mmCIF file of C-alpha atoms in Angstrom:
data_model
loop_
_atom_site.group_PDB
_atom_site.id
_atom_site.type_symbol
_atom_site.label_atom_id
_atom_site.label_comp_id
_atom_site.label_asym_id
_atom_site.label_seq_id
_atom_site.Cartn_x
_atom_site.Cartn_y
_atom_site.Cartn_z
ATOM 1 C CA UNK A 28 -25.466 -22.201 18.064
ATOM 2 C CA UNK A 29 -22.623 -21.041 15.792
ATOM 3 C CA UNK A 30 -21.383 -17.585 16.695
ATOM 4 C CA UNK A 31 -21.272 -14.981 13.920
ATOM 5 C CA UNK A 32 -18.279 -12.710 13.413
ATOM 6 C CA UNK A 33 -18.179 -9.665 11.148
ATOM 7 C CA UNK A 34 -14.786 -8.675 9.744
ATOM 8 C CA UNK A 35 -14.322 -5.170 8.344
ATOM 9 C CA UNK A 36 -11.566 -4.844 5.749
ATOM 10 C CA UNK A 37 -10.592 -6.783 2.642
ATOM 11 C CA UNK A 38 -6.820 -6.494 2.954
ATOM 12 C CA UNK A 39 -4.320 -8.987 4.327
ATOM 13 C CA UNK A 40 -5.472 -8.549 7.941
ATOM 14 C CA UNK A 41 -9.172 -8.854 7.170
ATOM 15 C CA UNK A 42 -8.895 -11.781 4.779
ATOM 16 C CA UNK A 43 -6.497 -13.702 7.033
ATOM 17 C CA UNK A 44 -8.852 -13.100 9.978
ATOM 18 C CA UNK A 45 -11.821 -14.393 7.989
ATOM 19 C CA UNK A 46 -9.966 -17.522 6.870
ATOM 20 C CA UNK A 47 -8.628 -18.229 10.368
ATOM 21 C CA UNK A 48 -12.022 -17.775 12.025
ATOM 22 C CA UNK A 49 -13.768 -19.979 9.447
ATOM 23 C CA UNK A 50 -11.269 -22.752 10.225
ATOM 24 C CA UNK A 51 -12.297 -22.386 13.884
ATOM 25 C CA UNK A 52 -15.907 -23.021 12.910
ATOM 26 C CA UNK A 53 -17.369 -19.516 13.151
ATOM 27 C CA UNK A 54 -19.844 -18.017 10.677
ATOM 28 C CA UNK A 55 -17.943 -15.116 9.133
ATOM 29 C CA UNK A 56 -19.071 -12.110 7.131
ATOM 30 C CA UNK A 57 -16.329 -10.053 5.481
ATOM 31 C CA UNK A 58 -17.084 -6.435 4.519
ATOM 32 C CA UNK A 59 -14.799 -4.680 2.037
ATOM 33 C CA UNK A 60 -15.166 -1.427 0.111
ATOM 34 C CA UNK A 61 -13.635 -3.091 -2.954
ATOM 35 C CA UNK A 62 -14.152 -6.495 -4.497
ATOM 36 C CA UNK A 63 -10.513 -7.530 -4.476
ATOM 37 C CA UNK A 64 -7.602 -7.942 -2.109
ATOM 38 C CA UNK A 65 -4.734 -5.732 -3.276
ATOM 39 C CA UNK A 66 -1.258 -7.242 -2.888
ATOM 40 C CA UNK A 67 0.613 -4.085 -1.873
ATOM 41 C CA UNK A 68 4.147 -5.584 -1.799
ATOM 42 C CA UNK A 69 3.838 -6.370 -5.527
ATOM 43 C CA UNK A 70 2.472 -2.935 -6.465
ATOM 44 C CA UNK A 71 6.001 -1.502 -6.845
ATOM 45 C CA UNK A 72 6.166 -3.211 -10.263
ATOM 46 C CA UNK A 73 3.029 -1.552 -11.675
ATOM 47 C CA UNK A 74 4.499 1.944 -12.273
ATOM 48 C CA UNK A 75 7.402 0.524 -14.317
ATOM 49 C CA UNK A 76 5.092 -1.792 -16.284
ATOM 50 C CA UNK A 77 6.631 -5.026 -15.051
ATOM 51 C CA UNK A 78 3.199 -6.243 -13.970
ATOM 52 C CA UNK A 79 -0.413 -5.293 -14.619
ATOM 53 C CA UNK A 80 -2.821 -3.881 -12.047
ATOM 54 C CA UNK A 81 -5.133 -6.866 -12.452
ATOM 55 C CA UNK A 82 -2.303 -9.251 -11.585
ATOM 56 C CA UNK A 83 -1.893 -7.561 -8.185
ATOM 57 C CA UNK A 84 -5.575 -8.044 -7.314
ATOM 58 C CA UNK A 85 -7.115 -11.235 -5.921
ATOM 59 C CA UNK A 86 -10.922 -11.386 -6.335
ATOM 60 C CA UNK A 87 -12.560 -11.556 -2.921
ATOM 61 C CA UNK A 88 -15.498 -13.579 -4.208
ATOM 62 C CA UNK A 89 -13.082 -16.363 -5.157
ATOM 63 C CA UNK A 90 -11.543 -16.291 -1.666
ATOM 64 C CA UNK A 91 -15.001 -16.262 -0.078
ATOM 65 C CA UNK A 92 -16.045 -19.291 -2.101
ATOM 66 C CA UNK A 93 -12.821 -21.181 -1.348
ATOM 67 C CA UNK A 94 -12.911 -20.539 2.411
ATOM 68 C CA UNK A 95 -16.644 -20.383 3.070
ATOM 69 C CA UNK A 96 -17.180 -16.858 4.383
ATOM 70 C CA UNK A 97 -19.894 -14.422 3.311
ATOM 71 C CA UNK A 98 -18.708 -11.400 1.317
ATOM 72 C CA UNK A 99 -20.316 -7.963 1.328
ATOM 73 C CA UNK A 100 -18.784 -5.314 -0.949
ATOM 74 C CA UNK A 101 -19.828 -1.996 0.574
ATOM 75 C CA UNK A 102 -18.365 1.023 2.362
ATOM 76 C CA UNK A 103 -18.613 1.252 6.152
ATOM 77 C CA UNK A 104 -19.858 4.660 7.273
ATOM 78 C CA UNK A 105 -20.344 4.107 11.010
ATOM 79 C CA UNK A 106 -19.744 1.547 13.745
ATOM 80 C CA UNK A 107 -22.045 1.423 16.779
ATOM 81 C CA UNK A 108 -20.157 -1.047 18.950
ATOM 82 C CA UNK A 109 -22.487 -0.953 21.964
ATOM 83 C CA UNK A 110 -25.468 -1.749 19.735
ATOM 84 C CA UNK A 111 -23.546 -4.326 17.702
ATOM 85 C CA UNK A 112 -24.475 -2.480 14.542
ATOM 86 C CA UNK A 113 -22.394 -1.598 11.488
ATOM 87 C CA UNK A 114 -23.761 0.982 9.056
ATOM 88 C CA UNK A 115 -22.716 0.710 5.414
ATOM 89 C CA UNK A 116 -23.609 2.959 2.514
ATOM 90 C CA UNK A 117 -26.217 0.503 1.256
ATOM 91 C CA UNK A 118 -27.263 -1.545 4.304
ATOM 92 C CA UNK A 119 -26.918 -2.180 8.029
ATOM 93 C CA UNK A 120 -25.313 -5.255 9.544
ATOM 94 C CA UNK A 121 -26.714 -6.488 12.858
ATOM 95 C CA UNK A 122 -27.021 -9.607 14.972
ATOM 96 C CA UNK A 123 -23.357 -10.545 15.194
ATOM 97 C CA UNK A 124 -21.423 -11.768 18.226
ATOM 98 C CA UNK A 125 -18.013 -10.249 17.569
ATOM 99 C CA UNK A 126 -16.573 -7.542 15.349
ATOM 100 C CA UNK A 127 -13.060 -7.491 13.881
ATOM 101 C CA UNK A 128 -11.908 -4.086 12.599
ATOM 102 C CA UNK A 129 -9.114 -4.513 10.053
ATOM 103 C CA UNK A 130 -9.563 -1.524 7.752
ATOM 104 C CA UNK A 131 -6.018 -0.165 8.061
ATOM 105 C CA UNK A 132 -5.223 3.528 7.917
ATOM 106 C CA UNK A 133 -5.352 6.230 5.271
ATOM 107 C CA UNK A 134 -2.464 8.414 4.134
ATOM 108 C CA UNK A 135 -1.991 11.762 5.889
ATOM 109 C CA UNK A 136 -1.601 15.014 3.957
ATOM 110 C CA UNK A 137 1.348 16.670 5.656
ATOM 111 C CA UNK A 138 1.749 20.432 5.807
ATOM 112 C CA UNK A 139 3.767 21.900 2.921
ATOM 113 C CA UNK A 140 3.762 18.612 1.019
ATOM 114 C CA UNK A 141 1.915 18.832 -2.275
ATOM 115 C CA UNK A 142 1.636 17.025 -5.616
ATOM 116 C CA UNK A 143 2.755 13.649 -4.261
ATOM 117 C CA UNK A 144 1.721 10.121 -5.170
ATOM 118 C CA UNK A 145 2.203 7.323 -2.648
ATOM 119 C CA UNK A 146 2.759 3.713 -3.707
ATOM 120 C CA UNK A 147 1.351 2.817 -0.261
ATOM 121 C CA UNK A 148 -1.845 4.793 -0.837
ATOM 122 C CA UNK A 149 -5.041 3.705 -2.586
ATOM 123 C CA UNK A 150 -4.453 0.933 -5.163
ATOM 124 C CA UNK A 151 -5.353 3.231 -8.059
ATOM 125 C CA UNK A 152 -2.431 5.517 -7.205
ATOM 126 C CA UNK A 153 -0.016 2.926 -8.619
ATOM 127 C CA UNK A 154 -1.651 3.559 -12.004
ATOM 128 C CA UNK A 155 -1.357 7.317 -11.553
ATOM 129 C CA UNK A 156 2.377 6.919 -10.848
ATOM 130 C CA UNK A 157 2.713 4.737 -13.949
ATOM 131 C CA UNK A 158 0.946 7.307 -16.137
ATOM 132 C CA UNK A 159 3.025 10.168 -14.741
ATOM 133 C CA UNK A 160 6.234 8.230 -15.406
ATOM 134 C CA UNK A 161 5.065 7.590 -18.971
ATOM 135 C CA UNK A 162 4.537 11.331 -19.435
ATOM 136 C CA UNK A 163 8.012 12.168 -18.147
ATOM 137 C CA UNK A 164 9.680 9.510 -20.294
ATOM 138 C CA UNK A 165 7.823 10.811 -23.348
ATOM 139 C CA UNK A 166 9.013 14.323 -22.459
ATOM 140 C CA UNK A 167 12.579 13.066 -22.418
ATOM 141 C CA UNK A 168 13.839 14.606 -19.186
ATOM 142 C CA UNK A 169 12.747 15.586 -15.703
ATOM 143 C CA UNK A 170 13.258 15.479 -11.971
ATOM 144 C CA UNK A 171 11.838 12.882 -9.592
ATOM 145 C CA UNK A 172 11.981 12.705 -5.806
ATOM 146 C CA UNK A 173 11.402 9.519 -3.817
ATOM 147 C CA UNK A 174 11.180 9.272 -0.064
ATOM 148 C CA UNK A 175 9.247 8.419 3.045
ATOM 149 C CA UNK A 176 8.301 10.002 6.329
ATOM 150 C CA UNK A 177 8.357 8.856 9.897
ATOM 151 C CA UNK A 178 7.004 9.511 13.354
ATOM 152 C CA UNK A 179 9.464 11.359 15.619
ATOM 153 C CA UNK A 180 7.565 10.078 18.659
ATOM 154 C CA UNK A 181 7.865 6.470 17.507
ATOM 155 C CA UNK A 182 11.029 5.911 15.486
ATOM 156 C CA UNK A 183 10.104 2.311 14.663
ATOM 157 C CA UNK A 184 6.989 3.526 12.793
ATOM 158 C CA UNK A 185 8.743 3.679 9.422
ATOM 159 C CA UNK A 186 7.970 1.709 6.287
ATOM 160 C CA UNK A 187 10.676 2.884 3.912
ATOM 161 C CA UNK A 188 11.024 -0.281 1.860
ATOM 162 C CA UNK A 189 8.454 0.568 -0.848
ATOM 163 C CA UNK A 190 10.024 4.010 -1.333
ATOM 164 C CA UNK A 191 13.465 2.518 -1.895
ATOM 165 C CA UNK A 192 12.112 -0.276 -4.100
ATOM 166 C CA UNK A 193 10.123 2.035 -6.348
ATOM 167 C CA UNK A 194 13.072 4.413 -6.698
ATOM 168 C CA UNK A 195 15.436 1.615 -7.745
ATOM 169 C CA UNK A 196 12.802 0.200 -10.118
ATOM 170 C CA UNK A 197 12.446 3.596 -11.812
ATOM 171 C CA UNK A 198 16.234 3.940 -12.064
ATOM 172 C CA UNK A 199 16.459 0.540 -13.765
ATOM 173 C CA UNK A 200 13.544 1.337 -16.087
ATOM 174 C CA UNK A 201 15.129 4.611 -17.218
ATOM 175 C CA UNK A 202 18.497 2.915 -17.682
ATOM 176 C CA UNK A 203 16.929 0.167 -19.809
ATOM 177 C CA UNK A 204 15.280 2.809 -21.981
ATOM 178 C CA UNK A 205 18.647 4.551 -22.383
ATOM 179 C CA UNK A 206 17.468 7.856 -20.887
ATOM 180 C CA UNK A 207 18.707 7.629 -17.281
ATOM 181 C CA UNK A 208 21.200 10.486 -17.789
ATOM 182 C CA UNK A 209 18.338 12.811 -18.738
ATOM 183 C CA UNK A 210 16.639 12.484 -15.354
ATOM 184 C CA UNK A 211 17.576 13.786 -11.929
ATOM 185 C CA UNK A 212 16.625 11.375 -9.146
ATOM 186 C CA UNK A 213 16.643 12.464 -5.515
ATOM 187 C CA UNK A 214 16.037 10.482 -2.352
ATOM 188 C CA UNK A 215 14.683 12.358 0.678
ATOM 189 C CA UNK A 216 13.805 11.513 4.279
ATOM 190 C CA UNK A 217 13.301 13.649 7.412
ATOM 191 C CA UNK A 218 15.351 11.442 9.725
ATOM 192 C CA UNK A 219 19.140 11.582 10.011
ATOM 193 C CA UNK A 220 19.601 7.853 9.474
ATOM 194 C CA UNK A 221 16.990 6.469 7.061
ATOM 195 C CA UNK A 222 17.174 2.716 6.829
ATOM 196 C CA UNK A 223 18.665 2.337 10.297
ATOM 197 C CA UNK A 224 16.124 -0.361 11.164
ATOM 198 C CA UNK A 225 17.916 -2.641 8.697
ATOM 199 C CA UNK A 226 21.058 -2.550 10.822
ATOM 200 C CA UNK A 227 24.194 -0.442 11.293
ATOM 201 C CA UNK A 228 25.856 -1.751 8.132
ATOM 202 C CA UNK A 229 22.921 -0.710 5.971
ATOM 203 C CA UNK A 230 23.633 3.041 6.202
ATOM 204 C CA UNK A 231 27.107 3.078 4.595
ATOM 205 C CA UNK A 232 25.885 0.531 2.034
ATOM 206 C CA UNK A 233 22.946 2.795 1.174
ATOM 207 C CA UNK A 234 25.247 5.806 0.772
ATOM 208 C CA UNK A 235 27.523 3.806 -1.501
ATOM 209 C CA UNK A 236 24.632 2.504 -3.592
ATOM 210 C CA UNK A 237 23.068 5.949 -4.047
ATOM 211 C CA UNK A 238 26.440 7.295 -5.125
ATOM 212 C CA UNK A 239 26.980 4.510 -7.652
ATOM 213 C CA UNK A 240 23.509 5.085 -9.131
ATOM 214 C CA UNK A 241 23.947 8.881 -9.171
ATOM 215 C CA UNK A 242 20.917 9.456 -6.963
ATOM 216 C CA UNK A 243 21.103 12.646 -4.923
ATOM 217 C CA UNK A 244 20.019 12.545 -1.290
ATOM 218 C CA UNK A 245 18.477 15.078 1.018
#
């Protein structure tokens, strides 16, 4: 009898798990709270209008049809592992052999950090960043801060790339519009050596690049 596996999460981890397990011959049910897989690495182009939101989304029903797994679009509200039972907002899922949890993690609201928009947050936030940038450009001047945090207990737990990429994209957008000099851009990070994971040579190169682009750093 074919074993049934339930995969929770419609991102890269969940979809790749579903495809891999189907190739191994398992019956797979994928549960996602949205009907598309969001390609986060490409989302840095949405705020500067180099790509559209829809172009960063891959319909999950098309992936399900192509790879032969069942798709359920619903929100998971509880997992009862011992009972092999998953509770969603509109149904319960039972009678499975294995459960794969690939839902990722949400963004934390840090103390004394307000009015921020994260390109690594919910997909819709990329649109909010785009709209806010449009407002500032229409205003003609303003201040923008770009940065990322880290975990002092685990220094490797840093994903600074999207912060850098979005900042440089905004710089280029403002320059193309001829209004770069009207905006103050600042890069911030809590660690003494942001970007250190890219190697020792990256730090002086980053300093030089920020100076050339007239981006302040804190």
